[in-house]
PDB file of C-alpha atoms in Angstrom:
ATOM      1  CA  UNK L 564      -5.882  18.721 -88.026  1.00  0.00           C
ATOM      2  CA  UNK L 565      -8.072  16.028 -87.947  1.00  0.00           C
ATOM      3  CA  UNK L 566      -6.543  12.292 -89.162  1.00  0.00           C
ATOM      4  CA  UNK L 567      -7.767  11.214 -92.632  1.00  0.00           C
ATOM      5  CA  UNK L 568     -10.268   9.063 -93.127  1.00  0.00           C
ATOM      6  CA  UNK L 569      -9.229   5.360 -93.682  1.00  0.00           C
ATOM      7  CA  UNK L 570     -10.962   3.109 -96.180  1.00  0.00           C
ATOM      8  CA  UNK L 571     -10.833  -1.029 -95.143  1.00  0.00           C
ATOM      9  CA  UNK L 572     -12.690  -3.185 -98.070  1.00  0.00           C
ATOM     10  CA  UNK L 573     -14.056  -6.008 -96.825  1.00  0.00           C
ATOM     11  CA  UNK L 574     -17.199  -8.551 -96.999  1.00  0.00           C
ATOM     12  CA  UNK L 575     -17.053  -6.517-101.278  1.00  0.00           C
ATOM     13  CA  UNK L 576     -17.645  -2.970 -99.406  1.00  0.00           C
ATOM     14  CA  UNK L 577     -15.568  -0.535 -98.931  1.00  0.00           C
ATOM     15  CA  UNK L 578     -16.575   0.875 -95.117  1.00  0.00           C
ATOM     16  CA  UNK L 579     -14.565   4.225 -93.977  1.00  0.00           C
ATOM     17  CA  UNK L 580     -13.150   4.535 -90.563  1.00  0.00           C
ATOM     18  CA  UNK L 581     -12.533   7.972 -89.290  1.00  0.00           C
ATOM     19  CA  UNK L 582      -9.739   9.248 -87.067  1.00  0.00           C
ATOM     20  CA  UNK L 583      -8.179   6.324 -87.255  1.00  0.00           C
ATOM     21  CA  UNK L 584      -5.381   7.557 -85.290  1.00  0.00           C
ATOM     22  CA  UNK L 585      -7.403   8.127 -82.584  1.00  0.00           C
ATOM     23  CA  UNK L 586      -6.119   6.509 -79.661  1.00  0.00           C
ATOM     24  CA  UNK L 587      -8.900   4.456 -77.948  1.00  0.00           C
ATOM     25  CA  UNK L 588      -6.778   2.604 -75.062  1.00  0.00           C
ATOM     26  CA  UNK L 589      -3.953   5.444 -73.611  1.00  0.00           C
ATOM     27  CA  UNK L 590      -1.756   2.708 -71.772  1.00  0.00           C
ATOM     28  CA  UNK L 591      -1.347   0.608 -74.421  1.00  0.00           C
ATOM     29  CA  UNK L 592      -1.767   3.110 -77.075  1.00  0.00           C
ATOM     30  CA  UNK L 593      -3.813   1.375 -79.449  1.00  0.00           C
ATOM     31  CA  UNK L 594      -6.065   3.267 -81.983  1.00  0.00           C
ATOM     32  CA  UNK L 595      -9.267   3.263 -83.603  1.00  0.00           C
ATOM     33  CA  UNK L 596      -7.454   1.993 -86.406  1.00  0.00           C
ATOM     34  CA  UNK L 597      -6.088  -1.192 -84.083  1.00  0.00           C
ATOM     35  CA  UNK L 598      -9.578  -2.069 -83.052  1.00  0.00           C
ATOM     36  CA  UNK L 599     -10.773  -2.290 -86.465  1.00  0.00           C
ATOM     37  CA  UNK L 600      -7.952  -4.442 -87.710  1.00  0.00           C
ATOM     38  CA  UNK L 601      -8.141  -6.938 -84.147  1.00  0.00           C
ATOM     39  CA  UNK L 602     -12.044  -7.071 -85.015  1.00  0.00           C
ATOM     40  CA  UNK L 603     -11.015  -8.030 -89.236  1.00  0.00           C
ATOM     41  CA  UNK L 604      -8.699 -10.916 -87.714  1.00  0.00           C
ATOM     42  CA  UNK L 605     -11.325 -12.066 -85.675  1.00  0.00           C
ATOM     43  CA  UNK L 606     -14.072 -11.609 -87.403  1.00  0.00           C
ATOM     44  CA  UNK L 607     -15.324 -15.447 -87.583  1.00  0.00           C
ATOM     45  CA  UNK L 608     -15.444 -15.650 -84.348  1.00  0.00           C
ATOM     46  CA  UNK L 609     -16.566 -12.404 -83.767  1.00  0.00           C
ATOM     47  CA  UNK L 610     -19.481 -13.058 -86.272  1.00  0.00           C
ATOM     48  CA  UNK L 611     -20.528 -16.094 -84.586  1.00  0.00           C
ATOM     49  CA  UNK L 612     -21.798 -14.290 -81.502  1.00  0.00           C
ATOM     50  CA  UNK L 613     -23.238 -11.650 -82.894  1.00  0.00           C
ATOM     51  CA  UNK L 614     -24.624 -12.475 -86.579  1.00  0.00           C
ATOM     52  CA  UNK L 615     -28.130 -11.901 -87.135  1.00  0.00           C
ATOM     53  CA  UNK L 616     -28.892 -10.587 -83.317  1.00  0.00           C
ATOM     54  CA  UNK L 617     -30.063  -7.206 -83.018  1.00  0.00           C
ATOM     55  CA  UNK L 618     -27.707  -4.769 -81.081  1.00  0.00           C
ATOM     56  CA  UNK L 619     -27.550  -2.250 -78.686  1.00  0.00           C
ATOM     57  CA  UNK L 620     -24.379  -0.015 -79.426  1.00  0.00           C
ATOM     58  CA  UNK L 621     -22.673   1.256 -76.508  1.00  0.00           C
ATOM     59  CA  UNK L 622     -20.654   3.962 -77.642  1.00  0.00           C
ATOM     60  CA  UNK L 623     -16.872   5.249 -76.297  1.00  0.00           C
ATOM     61  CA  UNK L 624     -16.396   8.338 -78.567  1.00  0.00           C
ATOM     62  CA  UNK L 625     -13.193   9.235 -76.853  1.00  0.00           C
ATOM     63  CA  UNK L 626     -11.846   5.702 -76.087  1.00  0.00           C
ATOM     64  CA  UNK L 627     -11.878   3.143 -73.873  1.00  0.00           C
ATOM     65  CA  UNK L 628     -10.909   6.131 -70.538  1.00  0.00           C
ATOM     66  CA  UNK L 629     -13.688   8.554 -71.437  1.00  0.00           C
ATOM     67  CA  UNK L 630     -17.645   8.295 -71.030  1.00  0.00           C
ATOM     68  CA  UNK L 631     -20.058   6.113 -72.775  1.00  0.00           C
ATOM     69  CA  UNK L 632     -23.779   5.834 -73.882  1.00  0.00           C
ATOM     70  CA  UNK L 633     -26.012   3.224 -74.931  1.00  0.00           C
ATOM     71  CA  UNK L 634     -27.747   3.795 -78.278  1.00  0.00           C
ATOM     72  CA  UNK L 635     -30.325   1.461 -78.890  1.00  0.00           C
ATOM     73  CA  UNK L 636     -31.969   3.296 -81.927  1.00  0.00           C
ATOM     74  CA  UNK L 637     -30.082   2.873 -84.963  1.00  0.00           C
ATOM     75  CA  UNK L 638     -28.050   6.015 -86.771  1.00  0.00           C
ATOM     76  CA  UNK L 639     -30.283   7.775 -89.005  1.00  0.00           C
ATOM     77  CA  UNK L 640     -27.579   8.060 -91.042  1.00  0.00           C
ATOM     78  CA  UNK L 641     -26.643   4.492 -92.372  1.00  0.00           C
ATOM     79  CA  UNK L 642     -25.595   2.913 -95.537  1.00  0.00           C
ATOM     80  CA  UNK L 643     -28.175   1.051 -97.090  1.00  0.00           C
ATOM     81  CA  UNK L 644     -26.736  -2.409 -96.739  1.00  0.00           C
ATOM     82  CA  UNK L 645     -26.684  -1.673 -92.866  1.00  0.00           C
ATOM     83  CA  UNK L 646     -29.281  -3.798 -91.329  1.00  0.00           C
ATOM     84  CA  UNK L 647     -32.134  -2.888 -88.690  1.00  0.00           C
ATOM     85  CA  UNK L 648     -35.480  -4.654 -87.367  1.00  0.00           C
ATOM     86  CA  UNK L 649     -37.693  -2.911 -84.813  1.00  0.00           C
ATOM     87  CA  UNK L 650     -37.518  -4.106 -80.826  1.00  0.00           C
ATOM     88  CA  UNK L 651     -40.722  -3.512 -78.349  1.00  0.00           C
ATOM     89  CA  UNK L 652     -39.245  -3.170 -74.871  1.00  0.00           C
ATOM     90  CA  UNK L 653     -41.208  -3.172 -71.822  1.00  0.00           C
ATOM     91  CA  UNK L 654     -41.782  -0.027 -71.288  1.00  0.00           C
ATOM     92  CA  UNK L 655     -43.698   0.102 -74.881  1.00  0.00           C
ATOM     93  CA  UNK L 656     -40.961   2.051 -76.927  1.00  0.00           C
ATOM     94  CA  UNK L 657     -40.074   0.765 -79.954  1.00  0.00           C
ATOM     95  CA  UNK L 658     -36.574   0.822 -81.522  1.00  0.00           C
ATOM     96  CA  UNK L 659     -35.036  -0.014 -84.999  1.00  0.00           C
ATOM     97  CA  UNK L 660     -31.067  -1.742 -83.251  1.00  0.00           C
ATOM     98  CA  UNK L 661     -28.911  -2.408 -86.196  1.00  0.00           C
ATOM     99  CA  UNK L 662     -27.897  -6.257 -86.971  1.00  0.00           C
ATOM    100  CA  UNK L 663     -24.484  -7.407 -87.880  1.00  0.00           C
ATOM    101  CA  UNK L 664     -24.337 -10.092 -90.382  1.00  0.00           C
ATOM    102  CA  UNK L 665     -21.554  -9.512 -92.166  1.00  0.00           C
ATOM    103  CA  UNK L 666     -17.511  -8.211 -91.330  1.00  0.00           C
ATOM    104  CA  UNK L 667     -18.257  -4.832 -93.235  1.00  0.00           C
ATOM    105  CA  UNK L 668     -21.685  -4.432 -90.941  1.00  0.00           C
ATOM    106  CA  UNK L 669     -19.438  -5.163 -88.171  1.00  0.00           C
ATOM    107  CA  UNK L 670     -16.544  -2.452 -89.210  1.00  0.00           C
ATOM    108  CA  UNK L 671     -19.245   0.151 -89.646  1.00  0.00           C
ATOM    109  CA  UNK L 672     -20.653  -0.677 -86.175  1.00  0.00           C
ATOM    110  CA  UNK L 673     -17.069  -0.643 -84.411  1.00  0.00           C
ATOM    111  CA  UNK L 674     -16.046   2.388 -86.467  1.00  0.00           C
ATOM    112  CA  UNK L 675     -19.083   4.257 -84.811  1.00  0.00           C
ATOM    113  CA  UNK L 676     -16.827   3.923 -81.278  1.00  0.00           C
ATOM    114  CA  UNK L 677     -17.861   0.056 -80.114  1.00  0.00           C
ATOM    115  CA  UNK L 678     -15.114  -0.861 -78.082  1.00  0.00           C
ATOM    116  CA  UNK L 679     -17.785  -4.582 -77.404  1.00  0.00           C
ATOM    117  CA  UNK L 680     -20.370  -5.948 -79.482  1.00  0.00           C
ATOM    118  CA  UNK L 681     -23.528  -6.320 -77.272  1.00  0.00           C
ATOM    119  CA  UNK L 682     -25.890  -8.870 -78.924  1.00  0.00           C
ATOM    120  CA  UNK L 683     -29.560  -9.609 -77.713  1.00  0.00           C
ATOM    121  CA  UNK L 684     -30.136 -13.297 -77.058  1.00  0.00           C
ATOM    122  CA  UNK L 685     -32.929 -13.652 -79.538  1.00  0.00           C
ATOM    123  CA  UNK L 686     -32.086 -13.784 -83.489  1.00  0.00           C
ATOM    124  CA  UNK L 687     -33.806 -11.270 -85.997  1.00  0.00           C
ATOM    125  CA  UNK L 688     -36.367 -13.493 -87.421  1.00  0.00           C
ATOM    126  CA  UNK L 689     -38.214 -14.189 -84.058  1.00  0.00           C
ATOM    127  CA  UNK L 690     -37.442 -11.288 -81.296  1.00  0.00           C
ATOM    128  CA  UNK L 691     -40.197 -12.745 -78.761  1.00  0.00           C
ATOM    129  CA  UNK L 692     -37.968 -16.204 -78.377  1.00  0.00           C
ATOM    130  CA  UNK L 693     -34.268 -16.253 -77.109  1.00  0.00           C
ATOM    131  CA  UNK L 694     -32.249 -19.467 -78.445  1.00  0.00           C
ATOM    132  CA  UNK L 695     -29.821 -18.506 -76.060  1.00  0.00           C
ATOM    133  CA  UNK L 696     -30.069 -18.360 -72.000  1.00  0.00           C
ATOM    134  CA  UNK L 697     -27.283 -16.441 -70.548  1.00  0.00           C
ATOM    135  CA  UNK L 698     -25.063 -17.468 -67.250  1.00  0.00           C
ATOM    136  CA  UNK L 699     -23.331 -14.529 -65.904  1.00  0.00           C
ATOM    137  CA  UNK L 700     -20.834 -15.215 -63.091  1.00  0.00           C
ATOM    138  CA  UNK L 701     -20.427 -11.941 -61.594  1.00  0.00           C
ATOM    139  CA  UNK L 702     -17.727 -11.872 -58.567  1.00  0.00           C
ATOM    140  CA  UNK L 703     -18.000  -9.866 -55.245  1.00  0.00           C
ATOM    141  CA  UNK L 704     -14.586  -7.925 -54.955  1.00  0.00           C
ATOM    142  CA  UNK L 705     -11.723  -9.901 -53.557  1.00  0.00           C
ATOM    143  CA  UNK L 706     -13.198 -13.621 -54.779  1.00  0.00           C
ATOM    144  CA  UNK L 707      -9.712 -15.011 -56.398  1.00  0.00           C
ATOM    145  CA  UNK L 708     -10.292 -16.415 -60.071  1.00  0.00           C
ATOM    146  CA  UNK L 709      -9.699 -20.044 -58.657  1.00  0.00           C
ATOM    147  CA  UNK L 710     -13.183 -19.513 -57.273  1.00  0.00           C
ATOM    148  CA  UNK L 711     -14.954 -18.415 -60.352  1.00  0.00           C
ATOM    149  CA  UNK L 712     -13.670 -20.895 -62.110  1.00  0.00           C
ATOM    150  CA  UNK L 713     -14.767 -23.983 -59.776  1.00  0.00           C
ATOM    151  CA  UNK L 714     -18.313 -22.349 -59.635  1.00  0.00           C
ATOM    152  CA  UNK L 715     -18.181 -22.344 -63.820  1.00  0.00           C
ATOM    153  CA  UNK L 716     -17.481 -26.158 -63.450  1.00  0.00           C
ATOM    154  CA  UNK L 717     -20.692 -26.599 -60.993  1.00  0.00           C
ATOM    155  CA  UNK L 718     -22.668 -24.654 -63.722  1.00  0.00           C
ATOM    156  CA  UNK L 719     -21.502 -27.448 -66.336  1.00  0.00           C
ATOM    157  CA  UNK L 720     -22.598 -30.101 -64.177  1.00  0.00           C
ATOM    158  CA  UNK L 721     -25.760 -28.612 -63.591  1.00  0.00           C
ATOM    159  CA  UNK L 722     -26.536 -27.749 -67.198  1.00  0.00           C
ATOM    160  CA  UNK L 723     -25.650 -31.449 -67.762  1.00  0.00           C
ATOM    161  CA  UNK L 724     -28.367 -32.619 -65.529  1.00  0.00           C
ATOM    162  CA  UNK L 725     -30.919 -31.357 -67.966  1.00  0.00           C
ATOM    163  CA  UNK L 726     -29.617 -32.443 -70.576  1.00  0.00           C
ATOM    164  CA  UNK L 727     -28.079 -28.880 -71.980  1.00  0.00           C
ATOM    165  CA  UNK L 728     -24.506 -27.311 -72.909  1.00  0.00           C
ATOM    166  CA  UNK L 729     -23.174 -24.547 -72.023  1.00  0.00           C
ATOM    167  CA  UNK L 730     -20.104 -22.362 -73.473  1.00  0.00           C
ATOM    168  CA  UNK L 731     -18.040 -20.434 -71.440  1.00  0.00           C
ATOM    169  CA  UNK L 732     -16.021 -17.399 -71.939  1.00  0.00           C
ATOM    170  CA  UNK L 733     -14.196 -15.086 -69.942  1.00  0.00           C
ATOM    171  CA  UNK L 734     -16.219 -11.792 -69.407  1.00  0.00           C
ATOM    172  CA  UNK L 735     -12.936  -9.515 -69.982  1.00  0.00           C
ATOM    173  CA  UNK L 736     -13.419  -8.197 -66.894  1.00  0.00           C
ATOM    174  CA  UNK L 737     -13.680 -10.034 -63.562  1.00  0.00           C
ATOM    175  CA  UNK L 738     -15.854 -13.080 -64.042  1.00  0.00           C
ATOM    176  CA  UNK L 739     -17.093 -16.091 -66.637  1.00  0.00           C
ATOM    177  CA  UNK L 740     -20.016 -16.064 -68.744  1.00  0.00           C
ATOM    178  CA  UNK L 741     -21.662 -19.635 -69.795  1.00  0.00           C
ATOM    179  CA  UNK L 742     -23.996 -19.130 -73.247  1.00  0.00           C
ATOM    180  CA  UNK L 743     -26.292 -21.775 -73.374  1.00  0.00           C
ATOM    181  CA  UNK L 744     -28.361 -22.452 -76.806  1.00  0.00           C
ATOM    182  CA  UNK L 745     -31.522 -23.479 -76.369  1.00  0.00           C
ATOM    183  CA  UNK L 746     -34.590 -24.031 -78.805  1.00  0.00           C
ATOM    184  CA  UNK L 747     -36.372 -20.402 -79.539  1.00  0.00           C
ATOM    185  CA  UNK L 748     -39.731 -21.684 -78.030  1.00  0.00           C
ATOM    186  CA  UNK L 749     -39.823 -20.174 -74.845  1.00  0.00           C
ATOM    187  CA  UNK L 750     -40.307 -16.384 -74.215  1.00  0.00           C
ATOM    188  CA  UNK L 751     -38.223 -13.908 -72.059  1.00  0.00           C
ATOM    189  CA  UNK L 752     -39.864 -14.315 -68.664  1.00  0.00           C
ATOM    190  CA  UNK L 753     -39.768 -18.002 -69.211  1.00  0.00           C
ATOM    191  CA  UNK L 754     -36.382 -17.964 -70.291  1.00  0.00           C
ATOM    192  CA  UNK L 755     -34.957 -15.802 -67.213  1.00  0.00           C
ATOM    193  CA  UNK L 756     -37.197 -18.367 -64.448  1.00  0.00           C
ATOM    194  CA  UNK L 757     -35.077 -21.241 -66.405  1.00  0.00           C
ATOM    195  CA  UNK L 758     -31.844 -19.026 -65.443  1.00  0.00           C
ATOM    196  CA  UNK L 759     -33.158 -18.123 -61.855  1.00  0.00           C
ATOM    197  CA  UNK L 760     -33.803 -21.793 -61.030  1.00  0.00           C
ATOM    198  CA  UNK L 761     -29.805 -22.841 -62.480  1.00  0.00           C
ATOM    199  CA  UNK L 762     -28.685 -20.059 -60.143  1.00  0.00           C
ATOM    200  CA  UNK L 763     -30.747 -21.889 -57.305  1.00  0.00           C
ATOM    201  CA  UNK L 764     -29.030 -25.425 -58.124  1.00  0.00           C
ATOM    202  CA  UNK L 765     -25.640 -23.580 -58.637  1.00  0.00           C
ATOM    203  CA  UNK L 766     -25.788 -22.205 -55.457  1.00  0.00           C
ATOM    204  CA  UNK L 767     -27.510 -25.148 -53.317  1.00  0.00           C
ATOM    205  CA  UNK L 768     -24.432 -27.422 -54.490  1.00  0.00           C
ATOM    206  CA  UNK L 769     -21.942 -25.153 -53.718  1.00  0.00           C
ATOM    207  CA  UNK L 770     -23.310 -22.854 -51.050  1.00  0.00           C
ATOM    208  CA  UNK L 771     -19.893 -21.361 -49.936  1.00  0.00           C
ATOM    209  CA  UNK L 772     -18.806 -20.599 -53.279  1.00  0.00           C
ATOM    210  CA  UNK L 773     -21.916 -18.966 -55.179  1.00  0.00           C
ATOM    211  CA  UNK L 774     -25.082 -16.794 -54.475  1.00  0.00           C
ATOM    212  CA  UNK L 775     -28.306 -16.210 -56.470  1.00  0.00           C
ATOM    213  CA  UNK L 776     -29.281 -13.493 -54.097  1.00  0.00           C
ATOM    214  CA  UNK L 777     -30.582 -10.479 -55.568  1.00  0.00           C
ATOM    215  CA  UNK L 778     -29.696  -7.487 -53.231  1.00  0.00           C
ATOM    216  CA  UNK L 779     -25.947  -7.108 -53.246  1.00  0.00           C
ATOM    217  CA  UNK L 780     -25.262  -6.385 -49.421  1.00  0.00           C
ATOM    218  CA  UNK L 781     -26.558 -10.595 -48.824  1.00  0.00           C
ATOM    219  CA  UNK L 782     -24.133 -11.336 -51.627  1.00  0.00           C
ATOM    220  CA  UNK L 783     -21.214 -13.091 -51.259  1.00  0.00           C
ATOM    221  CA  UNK L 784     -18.670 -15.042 -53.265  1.00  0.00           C
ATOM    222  CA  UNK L 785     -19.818 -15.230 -56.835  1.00  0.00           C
ATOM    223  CA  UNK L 786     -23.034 -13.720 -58.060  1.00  0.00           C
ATOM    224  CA  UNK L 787     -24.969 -15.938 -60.363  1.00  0.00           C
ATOM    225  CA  UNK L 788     -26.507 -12.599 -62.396  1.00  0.00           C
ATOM    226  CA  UNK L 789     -29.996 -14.676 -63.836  1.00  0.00           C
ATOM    227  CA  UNK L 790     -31.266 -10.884 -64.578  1.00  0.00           C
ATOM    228  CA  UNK L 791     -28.781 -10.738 -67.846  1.00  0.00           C
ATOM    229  CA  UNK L 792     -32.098 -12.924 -69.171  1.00  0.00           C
ATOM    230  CA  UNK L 793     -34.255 -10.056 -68.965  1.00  0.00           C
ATOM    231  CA  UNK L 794     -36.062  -8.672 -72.427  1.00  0.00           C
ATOM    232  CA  UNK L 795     -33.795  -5.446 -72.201  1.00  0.00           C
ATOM    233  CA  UNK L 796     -30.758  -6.885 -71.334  1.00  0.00           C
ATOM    234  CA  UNK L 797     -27.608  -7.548 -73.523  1.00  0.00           C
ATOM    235  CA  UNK L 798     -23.850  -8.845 -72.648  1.00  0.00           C
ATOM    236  CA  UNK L 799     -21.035  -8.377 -74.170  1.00  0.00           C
ATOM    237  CA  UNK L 800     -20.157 -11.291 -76.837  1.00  0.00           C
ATOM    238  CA  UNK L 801     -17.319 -13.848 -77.244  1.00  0.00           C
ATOM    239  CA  UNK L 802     -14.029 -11.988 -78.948  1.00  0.00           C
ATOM    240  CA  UNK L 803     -15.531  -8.414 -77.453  1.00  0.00           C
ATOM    241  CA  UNK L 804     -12.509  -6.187 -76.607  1.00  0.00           C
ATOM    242  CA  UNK L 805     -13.776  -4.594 -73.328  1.00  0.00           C
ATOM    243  CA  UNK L 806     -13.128  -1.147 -72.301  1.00  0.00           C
ATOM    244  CA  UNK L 807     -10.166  -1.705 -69.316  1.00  0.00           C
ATOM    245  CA  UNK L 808      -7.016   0.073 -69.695  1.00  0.00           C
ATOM    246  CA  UNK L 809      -5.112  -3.300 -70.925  1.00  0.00           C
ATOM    247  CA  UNK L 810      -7.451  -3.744 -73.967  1.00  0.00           C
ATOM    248  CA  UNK L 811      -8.848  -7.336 -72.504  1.00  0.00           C
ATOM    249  CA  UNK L 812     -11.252  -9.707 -74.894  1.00  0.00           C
ATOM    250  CA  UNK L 813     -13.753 -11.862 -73.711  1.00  0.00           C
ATOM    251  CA  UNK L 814     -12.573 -14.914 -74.742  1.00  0.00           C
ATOM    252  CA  UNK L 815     -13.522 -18.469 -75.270  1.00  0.00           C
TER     253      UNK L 815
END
């Protein structure tokens, strides 16, 4: 028999979540339910990396240890007060991605079987112009954390250089990710040459720690990933439970 639906009110809605008792992490044995409720306590902070960013939903409908799919259209099926604006990707195909502005949007979207938010860098209102350049240190296997971190501290410098901030966050999974808001002036290929040429500096000031190279057999040490820039690309946001068997958040 299939668990009762469960109704949260929140943000003056009342959103349903169904099979709440599903369980969506089997060695901890969290639910669906759980999720919801650790998205509701953080849902400031949750908010703040995702609000008014279309979304591509990547979707675990039997937890965090089964399959998943990336839906970048938007659920025919919607509430009304479920926002959407229409993307152009490269390849010409257009697609309506929702956008969370709101804790109820962003109950609805997790109750659809988000485990992490995944965010475009560009806001609603101007989709040709991230205002946010993305640092992605990605480690080769068997780089201890020690490293990762020292090559996050080279990335501040070098941000600092020109005259820019970054914010880091664990990925909550092996490596660091650095957001870095910038004015919504410069378009996507523009935006990931910026990002190629930090992961040049990165990597000329601390050549035995960090690589920009593309192909992954010259890799070595930690990957500075400048491709997360791309038009099509998203990453998973600050507070994002990611799908490992412990339930880890990417975390400030």
């Amino acid at each position: 028999m299939a668990d009762p639906k469960e109704t949260v009110e929140v943000a003056g809605r009342e959103v349903s979540v169904t099979n709440p008792g599903k369980v969506y992490f089997p060695e901890r044995g969290y639910t669906k339910l759980d999720l919801v409720r650790y998205y509701l306590a953080v849902a400031d902070g949750a908010l703040r990396g995702v609000r008014g960013r279309p979304m591509a939903l990547k979707r675990f409908p039997d937890g965090a240890a089964g399959d998943f799919f990336f839906q970048k259209r938007a659920p025919r099926s919607r509430p009304d007060w479920v926002e959407t604006v229409t993307l152009a990707f490269p390849s010409g195909r257009l697609a309506d991605e929702i956008v969370v502005r709101d804790a109820a949007q962003l109950v609805w979207v997790v109750n659809l079987g988000c485990i992490d938010l995944n965010p475009h860098p560009t806001r609603a209102e101007d989709l040709d112009h991230p205002d946010e350049l993305r640092v992605d240190l990605d480690p080769v296997p068997g780089v201890p954390w020690d490293h990762i971190r020292r090559v996050a501290l080279v990335v501040r410098d070098a941000l600092e250089a020109y005259g820019l901030v970054g914010w880091p966050k664990t990925s909550g999974s092996r490596g660091i990710h650095v957001n870095v808001r910038i004015e919504p002036r410069w378009t996507f290929p523009e935006v990931r040459r910026a990002a190629l040429a930090l992961a040049r500096d990165v990597e000329q000031r601390v050549p035995e720690l960090a690589t920009s190279r593309w192909w992954k057999e010259e890799r070595h040490g930690v990957f500075i990933d400048y491709n997360q820039n791309a038009k099509d690309r998203t990453v998973a946001s600050a507070y994002s439970v990611r799908p490992t068997p412990d339930a880890r958040v990417s975390a400030p």
